[in-house]
Short mmCIF file of C-alpha atoms in Angstrom, two decimals:
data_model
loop_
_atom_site.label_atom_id
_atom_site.label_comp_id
_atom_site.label_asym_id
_atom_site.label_seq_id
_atom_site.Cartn_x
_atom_site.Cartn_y
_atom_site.Cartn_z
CA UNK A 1 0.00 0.00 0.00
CA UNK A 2 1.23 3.65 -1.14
CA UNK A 3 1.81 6.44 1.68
CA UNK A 4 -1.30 8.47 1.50
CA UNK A 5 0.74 11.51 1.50
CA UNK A 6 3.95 12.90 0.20
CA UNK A 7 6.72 15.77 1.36
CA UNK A 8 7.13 18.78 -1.25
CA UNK A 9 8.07 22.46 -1.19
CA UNK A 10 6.39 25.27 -1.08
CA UNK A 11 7.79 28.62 -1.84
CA UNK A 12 6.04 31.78 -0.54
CA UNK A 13 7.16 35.30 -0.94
CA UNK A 14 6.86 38.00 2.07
CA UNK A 15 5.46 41.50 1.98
CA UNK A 16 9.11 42.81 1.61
CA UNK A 17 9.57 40.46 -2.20
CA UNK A 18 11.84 38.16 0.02
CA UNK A 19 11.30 34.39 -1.29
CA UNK A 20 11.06 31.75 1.89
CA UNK A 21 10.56 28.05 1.37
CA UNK A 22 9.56 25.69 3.70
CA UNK A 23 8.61 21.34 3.74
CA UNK A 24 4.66 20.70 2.93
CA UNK A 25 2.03 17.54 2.88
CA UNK A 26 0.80 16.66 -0.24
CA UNK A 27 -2.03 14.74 -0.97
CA UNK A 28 -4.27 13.69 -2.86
CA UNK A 29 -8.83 13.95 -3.34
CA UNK A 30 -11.50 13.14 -5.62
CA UNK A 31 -11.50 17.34 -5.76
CA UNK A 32 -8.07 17.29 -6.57
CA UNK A 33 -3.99 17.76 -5.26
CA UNK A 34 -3.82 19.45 -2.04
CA UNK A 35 -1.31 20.71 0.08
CA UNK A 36 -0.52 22.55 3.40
CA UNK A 37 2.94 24.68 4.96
CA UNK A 38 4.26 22.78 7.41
CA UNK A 39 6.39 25.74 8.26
CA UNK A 40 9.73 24.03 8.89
CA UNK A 41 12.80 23.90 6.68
CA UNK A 42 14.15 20.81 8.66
CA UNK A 43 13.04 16.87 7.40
CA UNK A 44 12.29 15.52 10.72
CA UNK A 45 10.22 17.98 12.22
CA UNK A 46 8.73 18.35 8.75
CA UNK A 47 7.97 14.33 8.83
CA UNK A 48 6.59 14.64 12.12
CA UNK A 49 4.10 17.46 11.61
CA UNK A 50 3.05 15.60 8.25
CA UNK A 51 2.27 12.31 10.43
CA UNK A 52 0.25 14.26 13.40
CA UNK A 53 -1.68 16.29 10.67
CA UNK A 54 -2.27 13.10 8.28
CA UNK A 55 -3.98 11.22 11.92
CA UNK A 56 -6.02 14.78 11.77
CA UNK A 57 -7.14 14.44 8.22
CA UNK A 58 -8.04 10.86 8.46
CA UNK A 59 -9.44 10.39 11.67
CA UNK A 60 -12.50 12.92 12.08
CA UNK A 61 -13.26 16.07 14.17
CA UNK A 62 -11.84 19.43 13.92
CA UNK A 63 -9.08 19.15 11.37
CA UNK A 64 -9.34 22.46 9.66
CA UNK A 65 -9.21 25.99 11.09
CA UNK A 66 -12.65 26.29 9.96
CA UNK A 67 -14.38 23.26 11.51
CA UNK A 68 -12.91 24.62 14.32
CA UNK A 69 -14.87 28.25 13.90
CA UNK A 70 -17.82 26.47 12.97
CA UNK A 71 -18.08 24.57 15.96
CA UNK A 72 -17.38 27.35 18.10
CA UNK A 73 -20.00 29.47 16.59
CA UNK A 74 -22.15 26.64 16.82
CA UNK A 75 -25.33 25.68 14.09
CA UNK A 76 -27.37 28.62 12.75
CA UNK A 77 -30.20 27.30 14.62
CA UNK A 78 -29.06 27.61 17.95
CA UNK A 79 -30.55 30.10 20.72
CA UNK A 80 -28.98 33.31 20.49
CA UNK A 81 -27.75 34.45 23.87
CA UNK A 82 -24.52 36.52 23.17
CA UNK A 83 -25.25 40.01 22.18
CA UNK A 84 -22.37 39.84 19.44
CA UNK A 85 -22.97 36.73 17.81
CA UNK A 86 -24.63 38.38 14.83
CA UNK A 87 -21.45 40.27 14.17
CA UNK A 88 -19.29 36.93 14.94
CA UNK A 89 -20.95 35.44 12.12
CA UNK A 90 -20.33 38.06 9.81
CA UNK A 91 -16.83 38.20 10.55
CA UNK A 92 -16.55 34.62 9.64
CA UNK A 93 -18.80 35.02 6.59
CA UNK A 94 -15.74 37.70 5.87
CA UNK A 95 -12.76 35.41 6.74
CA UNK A 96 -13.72 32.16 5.83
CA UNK A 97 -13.08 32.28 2.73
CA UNK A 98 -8.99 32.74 3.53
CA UNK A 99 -9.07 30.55 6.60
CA UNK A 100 -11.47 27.91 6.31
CA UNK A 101 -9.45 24.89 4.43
CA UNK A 102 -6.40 25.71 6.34
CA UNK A 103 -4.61 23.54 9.30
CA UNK A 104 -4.07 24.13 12.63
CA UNK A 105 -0.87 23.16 12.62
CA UNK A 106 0.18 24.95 9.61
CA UNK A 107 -0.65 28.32 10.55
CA UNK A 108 2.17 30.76 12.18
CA UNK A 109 3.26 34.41 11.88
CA UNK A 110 3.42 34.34 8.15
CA UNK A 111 -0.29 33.01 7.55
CA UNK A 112 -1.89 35.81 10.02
CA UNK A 113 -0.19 38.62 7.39
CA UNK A 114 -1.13 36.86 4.44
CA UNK A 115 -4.41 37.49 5.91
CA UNK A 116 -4.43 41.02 5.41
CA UNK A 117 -2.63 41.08 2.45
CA UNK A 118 -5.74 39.02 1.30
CA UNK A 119 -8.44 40.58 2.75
CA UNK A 120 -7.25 44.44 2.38
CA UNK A 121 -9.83 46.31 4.86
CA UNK A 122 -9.75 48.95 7.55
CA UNK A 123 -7.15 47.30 10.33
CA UNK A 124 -10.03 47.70 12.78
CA UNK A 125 -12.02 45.68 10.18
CA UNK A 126 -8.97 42.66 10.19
CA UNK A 127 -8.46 43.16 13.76
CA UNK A 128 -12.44 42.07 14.55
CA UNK A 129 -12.10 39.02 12.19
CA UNK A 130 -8.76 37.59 13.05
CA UNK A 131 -10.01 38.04 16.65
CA UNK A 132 -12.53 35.51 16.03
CA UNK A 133 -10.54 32.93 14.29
CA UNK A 134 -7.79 33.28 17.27
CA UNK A 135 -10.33 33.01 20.26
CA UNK A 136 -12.12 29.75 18.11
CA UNK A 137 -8.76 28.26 18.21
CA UNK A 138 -8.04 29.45 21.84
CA UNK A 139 -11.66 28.15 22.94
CA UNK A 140 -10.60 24.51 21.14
CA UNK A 141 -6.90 24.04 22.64
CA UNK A 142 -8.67 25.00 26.11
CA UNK A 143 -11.79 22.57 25.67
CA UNK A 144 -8.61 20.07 24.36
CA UNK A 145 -10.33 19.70 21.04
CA UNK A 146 -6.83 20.72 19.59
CA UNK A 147 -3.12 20.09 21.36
CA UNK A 148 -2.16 23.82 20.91
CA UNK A 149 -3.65 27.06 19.62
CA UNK A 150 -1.75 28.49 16.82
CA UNK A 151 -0.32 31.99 17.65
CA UNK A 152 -2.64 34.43 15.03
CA UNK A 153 -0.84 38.06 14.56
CA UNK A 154 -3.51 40.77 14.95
CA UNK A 155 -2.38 44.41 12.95
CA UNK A 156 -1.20 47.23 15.46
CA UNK A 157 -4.19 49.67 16.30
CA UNK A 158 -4.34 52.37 13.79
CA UNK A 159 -3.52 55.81 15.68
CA UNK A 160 -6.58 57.02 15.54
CA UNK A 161 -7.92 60.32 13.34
CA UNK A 162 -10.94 62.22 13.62
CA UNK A 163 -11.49 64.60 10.58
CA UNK A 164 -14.06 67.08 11.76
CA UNK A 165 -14.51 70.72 11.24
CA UNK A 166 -14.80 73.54 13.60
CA UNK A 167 -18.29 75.52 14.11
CA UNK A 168 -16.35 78.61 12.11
CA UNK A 169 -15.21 76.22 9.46
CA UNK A 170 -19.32 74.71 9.35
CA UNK A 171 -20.37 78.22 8.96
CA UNK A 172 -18.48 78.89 6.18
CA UNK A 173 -19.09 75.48 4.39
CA UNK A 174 -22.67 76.25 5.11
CA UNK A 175 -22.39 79.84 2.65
CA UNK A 176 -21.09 77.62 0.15
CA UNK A 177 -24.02 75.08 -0.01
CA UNK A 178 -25.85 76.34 -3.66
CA UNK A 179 -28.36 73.63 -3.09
CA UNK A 180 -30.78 73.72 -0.24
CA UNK A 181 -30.79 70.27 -0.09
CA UNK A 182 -27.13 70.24 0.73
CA UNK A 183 -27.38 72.78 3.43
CA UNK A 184 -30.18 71.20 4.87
CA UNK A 185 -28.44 67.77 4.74
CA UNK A 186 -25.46 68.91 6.47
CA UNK A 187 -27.75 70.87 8.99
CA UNK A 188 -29.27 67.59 10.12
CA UNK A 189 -26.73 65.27 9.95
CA UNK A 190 -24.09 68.05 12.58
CA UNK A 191 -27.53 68.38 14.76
CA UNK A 192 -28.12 64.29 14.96
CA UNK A 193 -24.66 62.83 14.58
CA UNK A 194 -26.33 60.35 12.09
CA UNK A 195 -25.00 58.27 9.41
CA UNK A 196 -25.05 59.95 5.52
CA UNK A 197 -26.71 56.75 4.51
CA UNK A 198 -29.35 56.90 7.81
CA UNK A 199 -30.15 60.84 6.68
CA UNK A 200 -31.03 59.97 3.35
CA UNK A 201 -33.09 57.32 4.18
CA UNK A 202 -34.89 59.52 6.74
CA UNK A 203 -38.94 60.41 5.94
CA UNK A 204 -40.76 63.36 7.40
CA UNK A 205 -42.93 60.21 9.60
CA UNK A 206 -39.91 59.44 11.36
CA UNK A 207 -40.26 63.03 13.26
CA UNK A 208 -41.71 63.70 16.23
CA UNK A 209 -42.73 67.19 16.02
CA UNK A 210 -44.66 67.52 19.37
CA UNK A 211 -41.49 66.46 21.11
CA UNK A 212 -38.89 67.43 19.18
CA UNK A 213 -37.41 63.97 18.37
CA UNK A 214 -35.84 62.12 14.84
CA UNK A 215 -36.44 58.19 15.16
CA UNK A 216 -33.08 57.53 12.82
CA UNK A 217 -34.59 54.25 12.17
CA UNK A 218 -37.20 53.37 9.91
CA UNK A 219 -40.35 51.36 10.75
CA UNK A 220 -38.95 48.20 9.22
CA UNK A 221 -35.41 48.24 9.42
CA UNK A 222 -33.47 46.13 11.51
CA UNK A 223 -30.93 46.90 13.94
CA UNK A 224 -27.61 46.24 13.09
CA UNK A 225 -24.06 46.98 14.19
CA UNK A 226 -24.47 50.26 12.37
CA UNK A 227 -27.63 51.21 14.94
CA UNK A 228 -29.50 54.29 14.41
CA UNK A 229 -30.77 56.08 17.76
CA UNK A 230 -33.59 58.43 18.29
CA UNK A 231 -31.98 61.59 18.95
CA UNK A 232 -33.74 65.34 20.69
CA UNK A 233 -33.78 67.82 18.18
CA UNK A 234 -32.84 71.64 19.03
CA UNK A 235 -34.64 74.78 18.02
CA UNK A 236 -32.03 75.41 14.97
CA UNK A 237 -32.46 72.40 13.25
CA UNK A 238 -36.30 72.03 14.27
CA UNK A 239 -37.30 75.52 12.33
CA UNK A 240 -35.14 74.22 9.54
CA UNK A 241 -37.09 71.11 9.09
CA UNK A 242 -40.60 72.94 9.28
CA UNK A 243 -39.19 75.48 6.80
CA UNK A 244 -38.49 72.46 4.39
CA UNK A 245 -41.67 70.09 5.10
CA UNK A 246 -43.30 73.26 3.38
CA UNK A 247 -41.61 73.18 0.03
CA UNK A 248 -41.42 69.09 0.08
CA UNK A 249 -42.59 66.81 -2.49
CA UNK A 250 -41.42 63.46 -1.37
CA UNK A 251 -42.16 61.68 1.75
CA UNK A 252 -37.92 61.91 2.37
CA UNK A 253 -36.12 64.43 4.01
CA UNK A 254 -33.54 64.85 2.06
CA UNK A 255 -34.66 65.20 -1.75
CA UNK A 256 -33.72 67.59 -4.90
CA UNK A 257 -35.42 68.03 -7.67
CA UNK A 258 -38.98 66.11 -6.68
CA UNK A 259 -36.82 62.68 -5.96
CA UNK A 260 -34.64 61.41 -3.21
CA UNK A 261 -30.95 61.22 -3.06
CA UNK A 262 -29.01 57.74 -3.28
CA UNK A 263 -26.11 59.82 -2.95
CA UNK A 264 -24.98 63.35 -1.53
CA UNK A 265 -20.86 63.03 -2.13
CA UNK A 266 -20.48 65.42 -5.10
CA UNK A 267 -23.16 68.03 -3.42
CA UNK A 268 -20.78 67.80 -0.54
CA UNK A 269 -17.86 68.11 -2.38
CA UNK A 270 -18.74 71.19 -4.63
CA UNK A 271 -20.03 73.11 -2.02
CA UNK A 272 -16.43 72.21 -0.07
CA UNK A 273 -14.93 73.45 -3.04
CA UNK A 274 -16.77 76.55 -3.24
CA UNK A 275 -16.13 77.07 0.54
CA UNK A 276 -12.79 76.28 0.70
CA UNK A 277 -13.32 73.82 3.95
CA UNK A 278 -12.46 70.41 3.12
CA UNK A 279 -15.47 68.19 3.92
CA UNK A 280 -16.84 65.15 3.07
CA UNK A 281 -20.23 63.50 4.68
CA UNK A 282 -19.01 61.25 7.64
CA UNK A 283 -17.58 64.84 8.85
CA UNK A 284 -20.92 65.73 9.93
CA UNK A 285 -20.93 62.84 12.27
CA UNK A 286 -17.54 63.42 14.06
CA UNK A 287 -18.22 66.70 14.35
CA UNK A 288 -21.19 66.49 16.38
CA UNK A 289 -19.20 64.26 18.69
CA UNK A 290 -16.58 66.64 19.04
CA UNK A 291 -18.65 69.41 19.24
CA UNK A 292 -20.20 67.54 22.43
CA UNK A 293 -17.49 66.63 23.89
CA UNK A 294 -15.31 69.97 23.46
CA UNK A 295 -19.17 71.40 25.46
CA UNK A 296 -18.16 68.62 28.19
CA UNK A 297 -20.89 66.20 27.44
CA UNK A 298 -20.21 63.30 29.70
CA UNK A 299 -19.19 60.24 27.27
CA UNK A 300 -22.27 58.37 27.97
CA UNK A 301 -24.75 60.94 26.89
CA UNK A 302 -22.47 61.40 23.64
CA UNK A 303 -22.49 56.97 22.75
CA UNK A 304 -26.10 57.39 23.03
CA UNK A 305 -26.69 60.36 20.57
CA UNK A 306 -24.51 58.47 18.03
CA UNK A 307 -25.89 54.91 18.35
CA UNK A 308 -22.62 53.40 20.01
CA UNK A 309 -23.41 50.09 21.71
CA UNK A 310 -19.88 49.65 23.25
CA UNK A 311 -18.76 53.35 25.14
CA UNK A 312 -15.04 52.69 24.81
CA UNK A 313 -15.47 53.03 21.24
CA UNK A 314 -16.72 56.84 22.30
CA UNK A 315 -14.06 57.17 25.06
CA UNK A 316 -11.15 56.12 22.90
CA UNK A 317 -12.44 58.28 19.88
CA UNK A 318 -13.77 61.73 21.23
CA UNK A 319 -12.60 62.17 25.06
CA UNK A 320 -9.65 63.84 23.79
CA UNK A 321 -11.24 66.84 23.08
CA UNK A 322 -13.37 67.52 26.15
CA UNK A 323 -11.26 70.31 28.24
CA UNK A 324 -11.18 68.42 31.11
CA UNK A 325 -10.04 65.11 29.76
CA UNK A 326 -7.00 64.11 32.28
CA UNK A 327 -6.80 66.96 33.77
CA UNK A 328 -7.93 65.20 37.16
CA UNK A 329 -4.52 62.97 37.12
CA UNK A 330 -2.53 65.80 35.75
CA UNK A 331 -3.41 67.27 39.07
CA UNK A 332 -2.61 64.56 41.09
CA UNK A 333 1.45 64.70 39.54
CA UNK A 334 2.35 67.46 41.85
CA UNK A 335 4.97 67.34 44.62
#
């Protein structure tokens, strides 16, 4: 009887054009030639490896990285009791594709940033997904459904950026806005912190004119990890909106020319370049949240107006620019 598997090479090159090679398994299926890293340039760990991952493929259970997810995710049908396990399963929907037919045991330093030379999203993006494939193959070496978890490499956190313009500079976009529309979008979208996609979407029902409130979700929608809140509005934006409901001829918000807007980019952009304030939509958003938090608006109050399930995301993002961020344990470094 034939060995079921062979020894080869496989050559890889890094992110810096250097070529590496190290020993494989090859072997052989009705869907054709297959073959894994086994991440060692020496024979006899290389034979080794080949043997412990050839008792994997033949004997059952979780050989790949992705029976491994799976089970940790659990079937589709399952009770839902973790808050997060929608976005879990879209993360794996994301990665899968990348990690799902790979080994355990062949995955090491390299693999994790071929990853995101693969996948090329935001880092925060990577970082969420590759967080789930390392804590399914954390949660299998602790339940001893695998002998070791593979190290996975997660991306340093991007130093983070908030692009947002000053009351002075909104002023002046403002007396560049030609369109009404425009103005009015960017009115509503500084005064609610919402989403450019959320504000066009918005109809005239979704306000509460007695008490001054926008419902940023529609009757219908779903809540998702993008979640729209329902958000006071002040006297500024509230005669605005009147002033348009007047003139409107669609049951949107946000319309020009008798129809509503799948898009508000180039609106945004010519009336920044008429202006001479850089600006582009999502702007709108972090400047509300600065805008708060520069008025000392404690963080909670400020997660809430923008939808933000998880506070630290706020705390890490904005808290910078309230005055009296760390000024508490500046104090305290006195002697």
């Amino acid at each position: 009887m034939s060995q079921p598997y062979v020894l080869g090479k496989l050559t890889r090159t890094r992110s810096n054009g250097e070529r590496y090679w190290s020993f494989c398994i090859i072997w052989h299926t009705p869907d054709g030639r297959k073959r894994h890293s086994l991440g060692t340039t020496d024979r006899v760990t290389a034979e080794a490896l080949a043997r412990k991952i050839w008792a994997n493929l033949s004997g059952g259970g979780l050989r790949t990285v992705g029976d491994v997810v799976e089970a940790y995710l659990g079937p589709d049908d399952r009770p839902r009791g973790v808050p997060d396990d929608k976005r879990k399963r879209e993360a794996w929907a994301a990665a899968k594709g990348y990690w799902s037919g790979l080994l355990p045991e062949t995955v090491d330093e390299e693999v994790s940033r071929g990853y995101l030379a693969w996948r090329g999203k935001a880092v925060n993006t990577m970082r969420a997904e590759l967080s789930l494939v390392r804590t399914a193959l954390n949660w299998a070496a602790g339940s001893n459904k695998l002998d070791k978890a593979p190290k996975i490499v997660l991306p340093a956190m991007p130093e983070t950026t908030v692009g947002h313009l000053t009351k002075d500079d909104f002023r002046k976009f403002l007396a560049g806005c030609r369109y009404p529309h425009v103005k009015l979008f960017a009115m509503l979208a500084v005064t609610t912190g919402g989403r450019k996609s959320a504000i066009l979407q918005t109809k005239w029902g979704q306000v509460d004119w007695d008490h001054a409130v926008l419902n940023l979700n529609p009757e219908g929608r779903k809540q998702n990890s993008k979640f729209r809140a329902t958000v006071p509005l002040n006297d500024l934006i509230v005669e605005a909106l009147r002033a348009a409901k007047l003139a409107a001829m669609t049951d949107y918000i946000i319309e020009h020319r008798g129809q509503p807007l799948q898009d508000i980019k180039k609106g945004i952009a010519a009336a920044s370049k008429r202006s001479g304030i850089y600006c582009h939509p999502h702007m709108f958003r972090h400047s509300a949240a600065v805008w708060m938090a520069e008025d000392r608006v404690p963080m909670p109050e400020i997660a809430s107006f923008l939808g933000h399930r998880d506070i630290n995301v706020t705390t890490r993002i904005y808290a910078r620019y309230n005055p009296d961020f760390l000024r508490g344990a500046a104090r305290s470094l006195t002697w």
